[in-house]
CSV table of C-alpha atoms in Angstrom, one decimal:
chain,number,residue,atom,x,y,z
A,1,ALA,CA,-15.9,-6.4,-2.7
A,2,GLN,CA,-13.0,-5.4,-4.9
A,3,SER,CA,-10.0,-7.4,-6.0
A,4,VAL,CA,-6.9,-7.0,-8.1
A,5,THR,CA,-5.0,-9.5,-10.1
A,6,GLN,CA,-1.5,-8.8,-11.3
A,7,LEU,CA,-0.5,-11.2,-14.1
A,8,GLY,CA,3.1,-12.3,-13.8
A,9,SER,CA,4.9,-12.2,-10.5
A,10,HIS,CA,8.2,-11.6,-12.3
A,11,VAL,CA,8.9,-9.6,-15.4
A,12,SER,CA,12.3,-9.3,-16.9
A,13,VAL,CA,13.2,-6.7,-19.6
A,14,SER,CA,16.4,-5.4,-21.2
A,15,GLU,CA,17.5,-1.8,-20.5
A,16,GLY,CA,15.8,0.4,-23.1
A,17,ALA,CA,13.0,-2.1,-23.8
A,18,LEU,CA,9.3,-1.5,-23.2
A,19,VAL,CA,8.0,-2.2,-19.7
A,20,LEU,CA,4.4,-3.7,-19.5
A,21,LEU,CA,3.0,-4.7,-16.1
A,22,ARG,CA,-0.5,-6.1,-16.2
A,23,CYS,CA,-3.3,-5.4,-13.7
A,24,ASN,CA,-6.9,-6.5,-13.8
A,25,TYR,CA,-9.4,-5.4,-11.3
A,26,SER,CA,-12.8,-6.4,-10.1
A,27,SER,CA,-15.2,-3.9,-8.5
A,28,SER,CA,-18.9,-3.6,-8.3
A,29,VAL,CA,-18.7,0.2,-8.4
A,30,PRO,CA,-16.4,2.6,-10.3
A,31,PRO,CA,-13.0,2.0,-8.8
A,32,TYR,CA,-10.1,4.2,-8.0
A,33,LEU,CA,-6.9,2.6,-9.2
A,34,PHE,CA,-3.3,3.1,-8.2
A,35,TRP,CA,0.1,1.8,-9.1
A,36,TYR,CA,2.8,1.8,-6.4
A,37,VAL,CA,6.5,1.0,-6.5
A,38,GLN,CA,8.5,-0.5,-3.7
A,39,TYR,CA,12.3,-0.7,-3.4
A,40,PRO,CA,13.9,-3.2,-1.0
A,41,ASN,CA,13.1,-2.5,2.7
A,42,GLN,CA,11.2,0.6,1.8
A,43,GLY,CA,7.6,1.7,1.9
A,44,LEU,CA,5.4,2.1,-1.2
A,45,GLN,CA,5.7,5.2,-3.4
A,46,LEU,CA,2.8,6.2,-5.6
A,47,LEU,CA,3.5,6.1,-9.3
A,48,LEU,CA,0.1,7.2,-10.6
A,49,LYS,CA,-3.6,7.0,-9.9
A,50,TYR,CA,-6.8,6.8,-11.8
A,51,THR,CA,-9.8,8.7,-10.4
A,52,SER,CA,-12.3,8.7,-13.2
A,53,ALA,CA,-10.9,11.7,-15.1
A,54,ALA,CA,-8.7,10.9,-18.1
A,55,THR,CA,-8.4,7.2,-18.9
A,56,LEU,CA,-4.7,7.6,-19.8
A,57,VAL,CA,-2.8,8.5,-16.7
A,58,LYS,CA,0.7,9.8,-16.6
A,59,GLY,CA,2.8,9.3,-13.6
A,60,ILE,CA,6.3,9.8,-12.3
A,61,ASN,CA,9.5,8.4,-13.8
A,62,GLY,CA,8.0,8.1,-17.2
A,63,PHE,CA,5.3,5.6,-16.3
A,64,GLU,CA,1.8,5.7,-17.6
A,65,ALA,CA,-1.3,3.5,-17.3
A,66,GLU,CA,-4.5,3.2,-19.3
A,67,PHE,CA,-7.9,2.5,-17.7
A,68,LYS,CA,-9.9,0.2,-19.9
A,69,LYS,CA,-13.3,-0.4,-18.4
A,70,SER,CA,-14.4,-3.0,-21.0
A,71,GLU,CA,-11.3,-5.1,-20.2
A,72,THR,CA,-11.3,-4.2,-16.5
A,73,SER,CA,-7.6,-3.5,-16.8
A,74,PHE,CA,-5.1,-0.9,-15.7
A,75,HIS,CA,-1.8,-1.9,-17.2
A,76,LEU,CA,1.3,0.0,-16.4
A,77,THR,CA,3.8,0.8,-19.2
A,78,LYS,CA,7.0,2.7,-19.7
A,79,PRO,CA,8.5,3.0,-23.2
A,80,SER,CA,12.1,2.5,-22.2
A,81,ALA,CA,13.3,0.7,-19.1
A,82,HIS,CA,16.1,2.0,-17.0
A,83,MET,CA,18.2,0.1,-14.5
A,84,SER,CA,16.7,2.1,-11.7
A,85,ASP,CA,13.2,0.8,-12.5
A,86,ALA,CA,14.1,-2.6,-11.0
A,87,ALA,CA,11.7,-2.9,-8.1
A,88,GLU,CA,8.5,-4.4,-7.0
A,89,TYR,CA,5.3,-2.9,-8.4
A,90,PHE,CA,1.8,-3.1,-6.9
A,91,CYS,CA,-1.5,-2.4,-8.4
A,92,ALA,CA,-4.2,-1.3,-5.9
A,93,VAL,CA,-7.9,-0.6,-6.0
A,94,SER,CA,-10.2,1.3,-3.6
A,95,VAL,CA,-13.8,2.3,-3.9
A,96,GLY,CA,-15.6,5.3,-2.6
A,97,SER,CA,-14.3,8.8,-2.0
A,98,THR,CA,-14.0,8.0,1.7
A,99,ASN,CA,-12.0,4.9,1.4
A,100,ALA,CA,-8.6,6.2,0.5
A,101,GLY,CA,-7.4,4.5,3.6
A,102,LYS,CA,-8.5,1.0,2.6
A,103,SER,CA,-7.0,-0.3,-0.6
A,104,THR,CA,-6.8,-3.8,-1.9
A,105,PHE,CA,-3.5,-4.7,-3.3
A,106,GLY,CA,-2.4,-7.2,-5.9
A,107,ASP,CA,0.4,-9.7,-5.2
A,108,GLY,CA,3.0,-7.5,-6.8
A,109,THR,CA,5.2,-7.9,-9.8
A,110,THR,CA,9.0,-7.9,-9.5
A,111,LEU,CA,10.6,-6.1,-12.4
A,112,THR,CA,14.2,-7.0,-13.3
A,113,VAL,CA,16.1,-4.9,-15.8
A,114,LYS,CA,19.0,-6.5,-17.6
A,115,PRO,CA,21.9,-4.4,-18.9
B,1,LYS,CA,6.4,18.6,4.3
B,2,ALA,CA,7.7,15.7,6.3
B,3,GLY,CA,6.5,12.3,5.2
B,4,VAL,CA,5.0,9.4,7.2
B,5,THR,CA,7.3,8.4,10.0
B,6,GLN,CA,7.3,4.9,11.5
B,7,THR,CA,9.2,3.9,14.5
B,8,PRO,CA,11.1,1.8,15.2
B,9,ARG,CA,12.4,0.6,11.8
B,10,TYR,CA,13.5,-2.8,13.0
B,11,LEU,CA,12.3,-4.9,16.0
B,12,ILE,CA,13.0,-8.3,17.3
B,13,LYS,CA,10.6,-9.9,19.7
B,14,THR,CA,10.2,-13.3,21.3
B,15,ARG,CA,7.1,-15.4,20.8
B,16,GLY,CA,4.4,-14.6,23.3
B,17,GLN,CA,5.5,-11.0,23.9
B,18,GLN,CA,3.6,-8.0,22.8
B,19,VAL,CA,4.8,-5.1,20.6
B,20,THR,CA,3.7,-1.6,19.9
B,21,LEU,CA,4.5,0.2,16.6
B,22,SER,CA,4.1,3.9,16.1
B,23,CYS,CA,3.2,6.0,13.1
B,24,SER,CA,3.2,9.7,12.6
B,25,PRO,CA,1.2,10.8,9.6
B,26,ILE,CA,1.8,13.7,7.2
B,27,SER,CA,0.8,16.9,8.8
B,28,GLY,CA,-2.8,17.6,8.2
B,29,HIS,CA,-3.7,14.0,7.3
B,30,ARG,CA,-6.3,12.6,9.6
B,31,SER,CA,-6.6,9.0,8.2
B,32,VAL,CA,-4.0,6.4,9.2
B,33,SER,CA,-4.1,2.9,7.8
B,34,TRP,CA,-2.0,-0.1,8.7
B,35,TYR,CA,-0.9,-3.0,6.4
B,36,GLN,CA,1.0,-6.2,7.0
B,37,GLN,CA,3.3,-7.3,4.2
B,38,THR,CA,4.7,-10.8,4.1
B,39,PRO,CA,6.2,-12.9,1.3
B,40,GLY,CA,3.4,-15.4,1.5
B,41,GLN,CA,0.3,-13.2,1.9
B,42,GLY,CA,1.5,-10.0,0.3
B,43,LEU,CA,0.0,-6.7,1.4
B,44,GLN,CA,-3.0,-7.1,3.7
B,45,PHE,CA,-5.1,-4.3,5.2
B,46,LEU,CA,-5.2,-4.3,9.0
B,47,PHE,CA,-7.3,-1.3,9.9
B,48,GLU,CA,-7.9,2.4,9.3
B,49,TYR,CA,-8.3,5.1,11.9
B,50,PHE,CA,-9.8,8.5,11.2
B,51,SER,CA,-10.5,11.1,13.9
B,52,GLU,CA,-9.5,8.7,16.7
B,53,THR,CA,-12.1,6.1,15.5
B,54,GLN,CA,-11.5,2.8,13.7
B,55,ARG,CA,-13.4,3.2,10.4
B,56,ASN,CA,-12.4,0.0,8.6
B,57,LYS,CA,-11.0,-3.3,9.7
B,58,GLY,CA,-9.4,-6.2,7.8
B,59,ASN,CA,-9.5,-9.9,8.6
B,60,PHE,CA,-7.0,-10.2,11.4
B,61,PRO,CA,-7.4,-11.7,14.9
B,62,GLY,CA,-8.1,-9.6,17.9
B,63,ARG,CA,-4.5,-9.8,18.9
B,64,PHE,CA,-4.0,-7.0,16.5
B,65,SER,CA,-5.3,-3.7,17.7
B,66,GLY,CA,-4.7,0.0,17.2
B,67,ARG,CA,-5.5,3.4,18.3
B,68,GLN,CA,-5.2,7.0,17.1
B,69,PHE,CA,-4.5,10.0,19.2
B,70,SER,CA,-5.9,13.5,18.9
B,71,ASN,CA,-2.8,14.6,16.9
B,72,SER,CA,-3.6,11.8,14.4
B,73,ARG,CA,-0.5,9.8,15.4
B,74,SER,CA,-1.4,6.1,15.5
B,75,GLU,CA,-0.1,3.1,17.3
B,76,MET,CA,-0.6,-0.6,16.5
B,77,ASN,CA,-0.3,-3.3,19.1
B,78,VAL,CA,0.1,-7.0,18.6
B,79,SER,CA,-0.2,-9.1,21.7
B,80,THR,CA,0.9,-12.7,22.2
B,81,LEU,CA,3.2,-12.7,19.3
B,82,GLU,CA,3.4,-15.7,17.0
B,83,LEU,CA,6.2,-16.6,14.6
B,84,GLY,CA,3.8,-15.9,11.7
B,85,ASP,CA,3.5,-12.2,12.8
B,86,SER,CA,7.0,-11.6,11.4
B,87,ALA,CA,6.4,-9.1,8.7
B,88,LEU,CA,6.9,-5.6,7.4
B,89,TYR,CA,4.2,-3.4,8.9
B,90,LEU,CA,3.4,-0.4,6.8
B,91,CYS,CA,1.5,2.7,7.9
B,92,ALA,CA,-0.1,5.0,5.4
B,93,SER,CA,-1.7,8.4,5.8
B,94,SER,CA,-4.3,10.1,3.6
B,95,SER,CA,-6.4,13.2,3.8
B,96,ARG,CA,-9.7,11.3,3.4
B,97,ASP,CA,-11.9,14.4,2.8
B,98,ARG,CA,-15.5,13.7,2.2
B,99,GLY,CA,-16.8,14.9,-1.2
B,100,LYS,CA,-13.3,15.1,-2.7
B,101,VAL,CA,-11.9,12.8,-5.3
B,102,ASN,CA,-10.3,9.8,-3.7
B,103,THR,CA,-6.8,10.6,-2.5
B,104,GLU,CA,-3.9,8.3,-2.4
B,105,ALA,CA,-2.2,6.9,0.6
B,106,PHE,CA,1.3,8.0,1.5
B,107,PHE,CA,3.3,5.2,3.0
B,108,GLY,CA,6.0,5.2,5.6
B,109,GLN,CA,9.2,3.1,5.3
B,110,GLY,CA,7.7,0.4,7.6
B,111,THR,CA,8.7,-1.4,10.7
B,112,ARG,CA,10.4,-4.8,10.1
B,113,LEU,CA,9.2,-7.1,13.0
B,114,THR,CA,10.9,-10.4,13.5
B,115,VAL,CA,9.4,-12.8,16.0
B,116,VAL,CA,11.8,-15.5,17.3
């Protein structure tokens, strides 16, 4: 069975500062990893995904994440925070090419961006 | 390409009633998954349907059921509603093609269900 742990339910940064949202996973087989963003009363939007190609994955809105197998981590970063980045972020894992429909999500991290 | 459409967006029901939620996936997607999102439990997987068959199921009681039609549209039904069923119900569609790299799920905006 797979699982995801997001460290820190709330992260606060100043506008222009580095954003770092932490995600550690547990999986008995090579995982597929995703980061999603959710704005209030909205669904989830995919930011980026790791599917065993490049370990450094670039996504939308300037976000990127690095897959580190030795640390079982997939942390999300952005060099410079923008006010519009304030939202809730979810890390998710799924296993197997036929299991796109069943992902296990972390508890989420709420990002606050201060002016 | 139109996204995932969920109807209705908001719903208020009384305890003991039943409710049906609808999800229309992205055109061409044959996999539809349902998730329940609550402040206390986070995002929890309910079930996945592919080609009108339930392929995966989460740990929810039998009051939660679903189905998928030949056009890939899916419905989720909750019977004998309880206060704890109040949540945002999210539907996601994916292409789920065998042999291809795992594809992501595309989410709808959700149905906010309030049980009173």
